[in-house]
Tab-separated table of C-alpha atoms and ligand atoms in Angstrom:
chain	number	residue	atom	x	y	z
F	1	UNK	CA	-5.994	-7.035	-11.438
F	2	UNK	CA	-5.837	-9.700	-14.179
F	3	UNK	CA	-2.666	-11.927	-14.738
F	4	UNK	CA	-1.132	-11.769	-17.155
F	5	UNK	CA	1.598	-14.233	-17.067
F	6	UNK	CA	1.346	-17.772	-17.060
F	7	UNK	CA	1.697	-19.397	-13.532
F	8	UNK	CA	4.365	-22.355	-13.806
F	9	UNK	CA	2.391	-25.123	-11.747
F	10	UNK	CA	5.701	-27.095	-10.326
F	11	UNK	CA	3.680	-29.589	-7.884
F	12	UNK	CA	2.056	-30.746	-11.322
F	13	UNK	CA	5.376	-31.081	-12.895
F	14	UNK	CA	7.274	-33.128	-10.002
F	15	UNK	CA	3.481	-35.492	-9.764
F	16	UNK	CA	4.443	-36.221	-13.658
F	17	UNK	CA	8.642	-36.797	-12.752
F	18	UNK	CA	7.138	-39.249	-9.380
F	19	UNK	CA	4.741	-41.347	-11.822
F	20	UNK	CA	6.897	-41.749	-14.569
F	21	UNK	CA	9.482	-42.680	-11.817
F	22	UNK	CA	7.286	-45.229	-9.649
F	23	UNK	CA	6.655	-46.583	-13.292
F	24	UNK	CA	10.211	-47.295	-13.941
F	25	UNK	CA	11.330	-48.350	-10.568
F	26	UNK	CA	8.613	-51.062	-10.725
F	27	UNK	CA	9.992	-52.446	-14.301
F	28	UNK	CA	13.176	-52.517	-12.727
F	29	UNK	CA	12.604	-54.885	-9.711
F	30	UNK	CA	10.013	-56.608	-12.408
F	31	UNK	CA	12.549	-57.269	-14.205
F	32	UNK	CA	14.775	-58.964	-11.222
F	33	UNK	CA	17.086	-55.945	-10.071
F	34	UNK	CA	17.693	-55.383	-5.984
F	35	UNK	CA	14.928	-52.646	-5.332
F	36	UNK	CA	16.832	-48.593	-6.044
F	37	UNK	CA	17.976	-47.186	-2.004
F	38	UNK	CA	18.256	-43.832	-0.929
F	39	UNK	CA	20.587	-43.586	2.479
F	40	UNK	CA	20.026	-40.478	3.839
F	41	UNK	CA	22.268	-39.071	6.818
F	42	UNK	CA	20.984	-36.586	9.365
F	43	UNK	CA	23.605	-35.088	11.844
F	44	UNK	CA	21.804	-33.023	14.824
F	45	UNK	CA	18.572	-32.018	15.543
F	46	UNK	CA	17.618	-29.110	13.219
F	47	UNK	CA	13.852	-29.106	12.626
F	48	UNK	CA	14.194	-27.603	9.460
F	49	UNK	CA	16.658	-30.710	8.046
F	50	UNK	CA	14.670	-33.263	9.902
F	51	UNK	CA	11.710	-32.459	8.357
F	52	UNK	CA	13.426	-32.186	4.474
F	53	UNK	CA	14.765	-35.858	5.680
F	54	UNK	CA	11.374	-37.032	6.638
F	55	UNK	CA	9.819	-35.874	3.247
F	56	UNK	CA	12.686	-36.904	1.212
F	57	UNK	CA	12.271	-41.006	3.069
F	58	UNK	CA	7.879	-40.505	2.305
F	59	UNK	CA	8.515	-39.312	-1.391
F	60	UNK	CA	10.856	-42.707	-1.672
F	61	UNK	CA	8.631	-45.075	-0.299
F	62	UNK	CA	5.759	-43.650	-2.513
F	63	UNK	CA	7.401	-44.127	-5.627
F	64	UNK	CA	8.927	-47.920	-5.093
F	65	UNK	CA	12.431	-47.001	-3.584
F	66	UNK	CA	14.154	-48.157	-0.309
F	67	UNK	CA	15.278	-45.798	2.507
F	68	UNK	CA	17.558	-46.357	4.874
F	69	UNK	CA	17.517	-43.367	7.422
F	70	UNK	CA	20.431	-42.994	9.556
F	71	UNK	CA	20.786	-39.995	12.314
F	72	UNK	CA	23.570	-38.984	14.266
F	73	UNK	CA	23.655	-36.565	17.211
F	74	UNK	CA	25.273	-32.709	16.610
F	75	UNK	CA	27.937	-33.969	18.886
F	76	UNK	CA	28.888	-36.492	16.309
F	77	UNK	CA	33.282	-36.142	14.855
F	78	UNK	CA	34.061	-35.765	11.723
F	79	UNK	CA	35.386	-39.285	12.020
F	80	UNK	CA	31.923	-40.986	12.804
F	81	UNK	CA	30.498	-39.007	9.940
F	82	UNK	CA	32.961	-40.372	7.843
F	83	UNK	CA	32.866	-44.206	9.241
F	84	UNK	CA	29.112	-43.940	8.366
F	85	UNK	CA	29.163	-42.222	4.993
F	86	UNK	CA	32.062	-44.813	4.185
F	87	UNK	CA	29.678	-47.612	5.322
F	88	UNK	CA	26.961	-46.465	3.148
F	89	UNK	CA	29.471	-46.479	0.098
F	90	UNK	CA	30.182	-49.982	0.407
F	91	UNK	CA	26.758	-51.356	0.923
F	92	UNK	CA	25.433	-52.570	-2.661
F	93	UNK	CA	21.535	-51.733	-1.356
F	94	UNK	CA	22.379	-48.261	-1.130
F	95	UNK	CA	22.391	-46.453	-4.091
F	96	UNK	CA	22.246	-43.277	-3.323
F	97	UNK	CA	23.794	-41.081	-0.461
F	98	UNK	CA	22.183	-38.028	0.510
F	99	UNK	CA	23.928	-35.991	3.353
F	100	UNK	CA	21.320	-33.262	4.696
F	101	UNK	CA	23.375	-29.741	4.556
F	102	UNK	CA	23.798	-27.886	6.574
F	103	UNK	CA	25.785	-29.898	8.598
F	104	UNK	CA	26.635	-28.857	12.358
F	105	UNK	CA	29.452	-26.515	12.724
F	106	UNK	CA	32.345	-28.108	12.792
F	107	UNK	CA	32.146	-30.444	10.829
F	108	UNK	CA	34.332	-30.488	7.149
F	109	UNK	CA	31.165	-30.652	4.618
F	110	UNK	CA	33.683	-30.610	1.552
F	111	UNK	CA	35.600	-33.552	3.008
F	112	UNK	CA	32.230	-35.274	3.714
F	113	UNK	CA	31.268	-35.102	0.571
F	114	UNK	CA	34.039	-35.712	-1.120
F	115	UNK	CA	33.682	-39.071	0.238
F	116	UNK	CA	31.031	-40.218	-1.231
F	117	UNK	CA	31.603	-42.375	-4.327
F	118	UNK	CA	30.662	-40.405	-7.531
F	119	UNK	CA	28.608	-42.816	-8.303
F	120	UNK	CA	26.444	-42.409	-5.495
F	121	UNK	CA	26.648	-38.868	-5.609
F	122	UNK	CA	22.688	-38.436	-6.375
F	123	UNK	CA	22.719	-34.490	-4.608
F	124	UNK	CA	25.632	-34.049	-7.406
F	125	UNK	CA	27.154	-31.859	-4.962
F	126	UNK	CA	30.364	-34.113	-5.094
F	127	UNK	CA	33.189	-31.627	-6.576
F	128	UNK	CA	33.872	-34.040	-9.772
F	129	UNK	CA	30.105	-33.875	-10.241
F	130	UNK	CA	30.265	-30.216	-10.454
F	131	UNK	CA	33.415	-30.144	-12.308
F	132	UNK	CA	32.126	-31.934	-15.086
F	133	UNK	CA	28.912	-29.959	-15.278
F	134	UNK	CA	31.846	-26.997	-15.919
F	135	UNK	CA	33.421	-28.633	-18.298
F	136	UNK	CA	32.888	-28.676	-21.917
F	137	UNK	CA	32.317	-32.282	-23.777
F	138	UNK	CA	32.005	-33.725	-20.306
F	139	UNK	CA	28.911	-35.040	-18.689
F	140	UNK	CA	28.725	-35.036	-14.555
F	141	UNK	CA	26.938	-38.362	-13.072
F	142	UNK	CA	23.827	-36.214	-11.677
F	143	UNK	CA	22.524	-33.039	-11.458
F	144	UNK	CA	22.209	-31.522	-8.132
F	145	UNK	CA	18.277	-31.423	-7.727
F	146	UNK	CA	16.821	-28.207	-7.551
F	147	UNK	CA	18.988	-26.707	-10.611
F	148	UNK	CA	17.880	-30.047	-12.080
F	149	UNK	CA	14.094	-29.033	-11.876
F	150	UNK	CA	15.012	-25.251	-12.750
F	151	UNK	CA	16.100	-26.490	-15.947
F	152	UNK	CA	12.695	-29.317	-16.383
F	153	UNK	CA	10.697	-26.041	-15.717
F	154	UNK	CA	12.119	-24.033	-18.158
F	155	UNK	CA	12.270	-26.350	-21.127
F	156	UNK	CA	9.201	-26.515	-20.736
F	157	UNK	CA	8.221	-22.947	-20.692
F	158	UNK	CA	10.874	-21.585	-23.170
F	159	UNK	CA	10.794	-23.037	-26.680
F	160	UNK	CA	14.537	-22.303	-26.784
F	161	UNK	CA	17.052	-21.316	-24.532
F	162	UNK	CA	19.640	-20.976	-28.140
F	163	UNK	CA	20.960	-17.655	-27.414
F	164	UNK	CA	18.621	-16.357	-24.961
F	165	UNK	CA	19.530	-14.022	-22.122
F	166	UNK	CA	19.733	-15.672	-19.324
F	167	UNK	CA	20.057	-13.615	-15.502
F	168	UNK	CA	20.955	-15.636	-12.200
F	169	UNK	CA	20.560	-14.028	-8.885
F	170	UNK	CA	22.855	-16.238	-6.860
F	171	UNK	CA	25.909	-17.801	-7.022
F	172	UNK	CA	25.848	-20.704	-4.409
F	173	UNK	CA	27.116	-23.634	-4.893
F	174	UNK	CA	23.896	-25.382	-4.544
F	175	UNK	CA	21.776	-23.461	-6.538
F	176	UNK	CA	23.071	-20.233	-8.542
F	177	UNK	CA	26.262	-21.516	-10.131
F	178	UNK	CA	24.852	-24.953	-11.136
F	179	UNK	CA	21.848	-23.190	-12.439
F	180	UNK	CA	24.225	-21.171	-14.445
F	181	UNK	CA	26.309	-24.105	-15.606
F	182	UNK	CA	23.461	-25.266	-17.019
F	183	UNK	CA	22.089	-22.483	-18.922
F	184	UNK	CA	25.480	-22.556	-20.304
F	185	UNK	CA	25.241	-25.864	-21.330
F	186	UNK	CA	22.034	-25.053	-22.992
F	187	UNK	CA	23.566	-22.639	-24.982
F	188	UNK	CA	21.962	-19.268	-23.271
F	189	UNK	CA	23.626	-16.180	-22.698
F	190	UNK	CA	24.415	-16.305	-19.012
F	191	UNK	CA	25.402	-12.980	-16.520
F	192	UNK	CA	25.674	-14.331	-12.796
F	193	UNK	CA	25.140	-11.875	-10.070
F	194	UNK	CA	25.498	-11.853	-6.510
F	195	UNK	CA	25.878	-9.318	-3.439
F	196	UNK	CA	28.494	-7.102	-5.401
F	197	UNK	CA	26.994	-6.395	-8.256
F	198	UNK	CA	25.894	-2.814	-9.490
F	199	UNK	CA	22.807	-1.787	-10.382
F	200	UNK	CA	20.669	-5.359	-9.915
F	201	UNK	CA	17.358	-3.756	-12.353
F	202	UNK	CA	19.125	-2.721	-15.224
F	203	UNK	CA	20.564	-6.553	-15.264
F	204	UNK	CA	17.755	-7.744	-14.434
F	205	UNK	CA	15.636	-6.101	-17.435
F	206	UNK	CA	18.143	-7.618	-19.998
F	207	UNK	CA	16.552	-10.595	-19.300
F	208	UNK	CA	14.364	-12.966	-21.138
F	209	UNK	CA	15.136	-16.102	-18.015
F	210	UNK	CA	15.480	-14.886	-14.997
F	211	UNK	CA	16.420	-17.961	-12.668
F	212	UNK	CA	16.282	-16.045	-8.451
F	213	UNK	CA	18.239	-17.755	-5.630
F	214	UNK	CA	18.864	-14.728	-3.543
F	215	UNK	CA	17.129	-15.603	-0.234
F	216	UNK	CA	15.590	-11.865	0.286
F	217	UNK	CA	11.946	-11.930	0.435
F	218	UNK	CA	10.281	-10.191	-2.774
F	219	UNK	CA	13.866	-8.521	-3.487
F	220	UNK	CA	12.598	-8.164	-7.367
F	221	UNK	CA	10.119	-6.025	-8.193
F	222	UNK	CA	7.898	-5.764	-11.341
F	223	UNK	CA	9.761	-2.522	-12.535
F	224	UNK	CA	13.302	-4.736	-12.949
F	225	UNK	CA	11.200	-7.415	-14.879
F	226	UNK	CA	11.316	-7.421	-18.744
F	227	UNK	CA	8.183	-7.918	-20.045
F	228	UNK	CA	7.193	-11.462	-21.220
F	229	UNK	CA	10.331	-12.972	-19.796
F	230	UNK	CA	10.296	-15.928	-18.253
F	231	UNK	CA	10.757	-16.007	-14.582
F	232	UNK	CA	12.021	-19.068	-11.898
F	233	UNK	CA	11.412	-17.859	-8.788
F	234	UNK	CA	14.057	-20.545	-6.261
F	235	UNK	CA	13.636	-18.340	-3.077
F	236	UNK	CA	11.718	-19.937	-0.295
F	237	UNK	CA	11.676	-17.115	2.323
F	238	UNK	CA	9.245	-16.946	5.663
F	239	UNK	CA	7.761	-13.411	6.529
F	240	UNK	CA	5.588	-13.177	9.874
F	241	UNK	CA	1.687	-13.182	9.298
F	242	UNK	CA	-0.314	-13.236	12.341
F	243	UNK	CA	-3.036	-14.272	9.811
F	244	UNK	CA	-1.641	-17.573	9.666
F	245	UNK	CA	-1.688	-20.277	11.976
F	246	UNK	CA	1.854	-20.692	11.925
F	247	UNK	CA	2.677	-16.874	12.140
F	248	UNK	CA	4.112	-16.311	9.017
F	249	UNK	CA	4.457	-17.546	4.931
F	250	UNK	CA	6.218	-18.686	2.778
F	251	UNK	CA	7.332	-15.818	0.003
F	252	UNK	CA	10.012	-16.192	-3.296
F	253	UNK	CA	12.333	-13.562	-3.812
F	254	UNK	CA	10.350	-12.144	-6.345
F	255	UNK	CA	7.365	-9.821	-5.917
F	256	UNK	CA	4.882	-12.133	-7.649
F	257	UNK	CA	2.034	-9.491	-7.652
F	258	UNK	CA	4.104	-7.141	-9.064
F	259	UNK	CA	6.007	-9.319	-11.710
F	260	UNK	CA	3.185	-11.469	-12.585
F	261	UNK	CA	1.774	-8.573	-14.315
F	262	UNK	CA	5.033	-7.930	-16.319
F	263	UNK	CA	6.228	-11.396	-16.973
F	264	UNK	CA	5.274	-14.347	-19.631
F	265	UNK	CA	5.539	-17.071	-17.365
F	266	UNK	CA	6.519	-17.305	-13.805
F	267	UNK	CA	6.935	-20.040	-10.367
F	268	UNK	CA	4.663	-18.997	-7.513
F	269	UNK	CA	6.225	-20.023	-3.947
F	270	UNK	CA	5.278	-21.966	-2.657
F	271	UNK	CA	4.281	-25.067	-5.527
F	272	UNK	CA	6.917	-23.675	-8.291
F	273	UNK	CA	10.472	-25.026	-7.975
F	274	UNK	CA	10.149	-26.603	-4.415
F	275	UNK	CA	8.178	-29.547	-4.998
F	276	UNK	CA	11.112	-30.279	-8.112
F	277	UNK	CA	13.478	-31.284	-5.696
F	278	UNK	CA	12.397	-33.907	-4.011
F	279	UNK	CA	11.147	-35.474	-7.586
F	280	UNK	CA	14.599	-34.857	-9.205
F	281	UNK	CA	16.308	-36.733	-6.252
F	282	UNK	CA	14.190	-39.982	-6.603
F	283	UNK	CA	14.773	-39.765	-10.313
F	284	UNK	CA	18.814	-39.402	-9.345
F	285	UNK	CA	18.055	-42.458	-7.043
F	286	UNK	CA	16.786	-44.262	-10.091
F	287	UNK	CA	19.507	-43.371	-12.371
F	288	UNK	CA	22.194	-44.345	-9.543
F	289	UNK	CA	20.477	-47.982	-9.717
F	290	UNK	CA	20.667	-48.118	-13.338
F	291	UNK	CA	24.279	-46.970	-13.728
F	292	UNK	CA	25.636	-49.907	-11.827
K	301	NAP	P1	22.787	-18.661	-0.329
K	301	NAP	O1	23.803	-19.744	-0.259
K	301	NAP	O2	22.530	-17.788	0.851
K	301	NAP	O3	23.189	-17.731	-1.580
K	301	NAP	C1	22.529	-16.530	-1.820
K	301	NAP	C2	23.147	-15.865	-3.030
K	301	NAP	O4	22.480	-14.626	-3.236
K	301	NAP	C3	24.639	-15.543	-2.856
K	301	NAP	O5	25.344	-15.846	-4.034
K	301	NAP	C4	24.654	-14.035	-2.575
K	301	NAP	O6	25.791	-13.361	-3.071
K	301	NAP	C5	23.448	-13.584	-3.363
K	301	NAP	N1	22.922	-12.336	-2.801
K	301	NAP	C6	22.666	-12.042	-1.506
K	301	NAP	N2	22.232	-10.782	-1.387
K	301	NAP	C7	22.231	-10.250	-2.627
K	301	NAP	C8	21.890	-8.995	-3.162
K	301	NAP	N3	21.476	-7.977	-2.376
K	301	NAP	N4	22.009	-8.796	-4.493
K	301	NAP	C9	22.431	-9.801	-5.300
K	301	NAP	N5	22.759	-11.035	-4.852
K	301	NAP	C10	22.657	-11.243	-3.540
K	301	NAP	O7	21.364	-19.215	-0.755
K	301	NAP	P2	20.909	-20.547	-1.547
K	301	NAP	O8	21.207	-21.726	-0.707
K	301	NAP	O9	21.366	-20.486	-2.950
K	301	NAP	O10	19.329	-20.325	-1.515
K	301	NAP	C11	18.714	-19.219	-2.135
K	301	NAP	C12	17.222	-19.273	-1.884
K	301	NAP	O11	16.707	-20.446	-2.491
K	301	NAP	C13	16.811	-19.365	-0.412
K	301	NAP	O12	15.611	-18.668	-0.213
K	301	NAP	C14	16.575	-20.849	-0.196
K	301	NAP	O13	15.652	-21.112	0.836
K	301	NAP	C15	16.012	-21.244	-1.535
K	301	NAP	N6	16.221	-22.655	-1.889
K	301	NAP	C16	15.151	-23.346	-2.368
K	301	NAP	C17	15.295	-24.669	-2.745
K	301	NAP	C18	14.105	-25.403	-3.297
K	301	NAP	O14	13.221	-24.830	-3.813
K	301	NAP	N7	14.035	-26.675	-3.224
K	301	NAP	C19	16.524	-25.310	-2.630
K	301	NAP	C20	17.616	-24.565	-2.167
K	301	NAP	C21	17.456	-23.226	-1.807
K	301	NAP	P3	27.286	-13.632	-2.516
K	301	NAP	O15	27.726	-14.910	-3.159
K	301	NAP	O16	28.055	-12.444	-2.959
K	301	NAP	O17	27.155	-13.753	-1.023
């Protein structure tokens, strides 16, 4: 069958945000600043974080920035987190903080990151950060990343999100409610839904954006999907598939077959919003340097 909507090429977009950074972060030391630093903190052994740690450290040193990697075991108190994270704020090379979440049970993520000095704050998970994204004629620090490139991908697919219907699946707080803080701040038409809303399709095919962040694999199908609408799929979900070598891929939560047909534009998974996060972090990491 023929597609019909445009595939959103994401790894192309987050190249463009990495050169235009590694531009930028070479001016700066050119010009005689201390080179940007991204700490990152790993607590335990989850393969999963590790290896988001160990691309997030790679994607800095391509670009021009310093990492400083520090790991602690699962074991680790709340108090060692702390000492560590309070460490980090103090240290002028650092100028970013990025705690890897989940964090081992146990452990008080909110208090965690509440530590961290706004300023530093380049996840923008840090509750002020968020607050001001709420809040009308303020401004947060940063963006948390992947809402960040949600919104990079869709100004540049939408000529105007004025007014537009807007539909987020999801309401976490590191994707779905940013996301629609944002399209609020852009001046769409937002509805937010989440695992008690009724009747997902007939939402679902008031919109012209659709931004997913469900976690279901291929939870929307083409029939919920208004046609030409703009679609942002966020869901990275595995489903076995002996025909791979690692037993299973990686699928959105959208049925991309199915809505690609029905849609204007849309983010395959994987290579639509993924690769956006790592690039909005170093750009955070940038903009962290050139706030102080
Ligand atoms: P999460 O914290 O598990 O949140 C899932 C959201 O979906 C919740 O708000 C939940 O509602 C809602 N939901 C669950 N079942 C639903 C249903 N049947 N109908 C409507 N809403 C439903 O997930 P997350 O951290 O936001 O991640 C979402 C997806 O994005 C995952 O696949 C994750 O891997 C992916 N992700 C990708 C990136 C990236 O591309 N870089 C970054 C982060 C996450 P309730 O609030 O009512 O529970």
């Amino acid at each position: 069958m023929a597609t019909t909507a445009k595939i959103i090429d994401g790894a192309a977009a987050a190249e463009e945000i990495r050169e235009d950074v590694a531009k930028q972060v070479a001016e700066w030391v050119a010009a005689g600043h201390p080179r940007p630093g991204l700490a990152t903190v790993l607590v335990g052994d989850n393969p999963g974080s590790q290896s988001y740690v160990k691309s997030k450290q790679k994607a800095c040193q391509e670009v021009g920035l310093a990492s400083f990697g520090h790991v602690l075991p699962a074991s680790a108190s709340q108090s060692v987190v702390e000492a560590l994270v309070a460490g980090l704020d103090a240290d002028p090379l650092v100028n970013g903080i990025l705690v890897q979440l989940p964090l081992p049970a146990g452990l008080d993520e909110e208090r965690i990151l509440k530590s961290i000095s706004i300023e530093k704050d380049v996840d923008g998970f840090h509750p002020l950060n968020i607050g001001r994204l709420a809040q009308k004629g303020r401004d947060p620090l940063f963006v948390p990343c992947t809402p960040a490139g949600v919104m990079y991908l869709l100004e540049k697919n939408v000529p105007s999100l004025e007014g537009v219907n807007a539909v987020v699946l999801g309401r976490s707080n590191i994707v779905g409610m940013p996301v629609a803080l944002l399209l609020v701040r852009a001046n769409a038409t937002v509805t937010v839904c989440h695992s008690h809303s009724r009747d997902l399709p007939a939402i679902v095919r008031q919109a012209d954006v659709l931004v997913t962040a469900v976690g279901k694999p291929e939870f929307v199908r083409g029939s919920w999907v208004k046609p030409g609408a703009v679609v942002i799929d966020v869901g990275i979900n595995r489903v076995a598939d002996a025909s791979r070598p690692r037993g299973y891929r990686l699928v959105g939560d959208v049925a991309f077959e199915e809505v690609k047909e029905v849609a204007g534009a849309i983010t395959p998974v994987p290579g639509g919003v993924g690769p956006m996060t790592i690039a909005m972090l170093l750009k955070n990491t940038l903009r962290a340097a050139q706030l102080t």
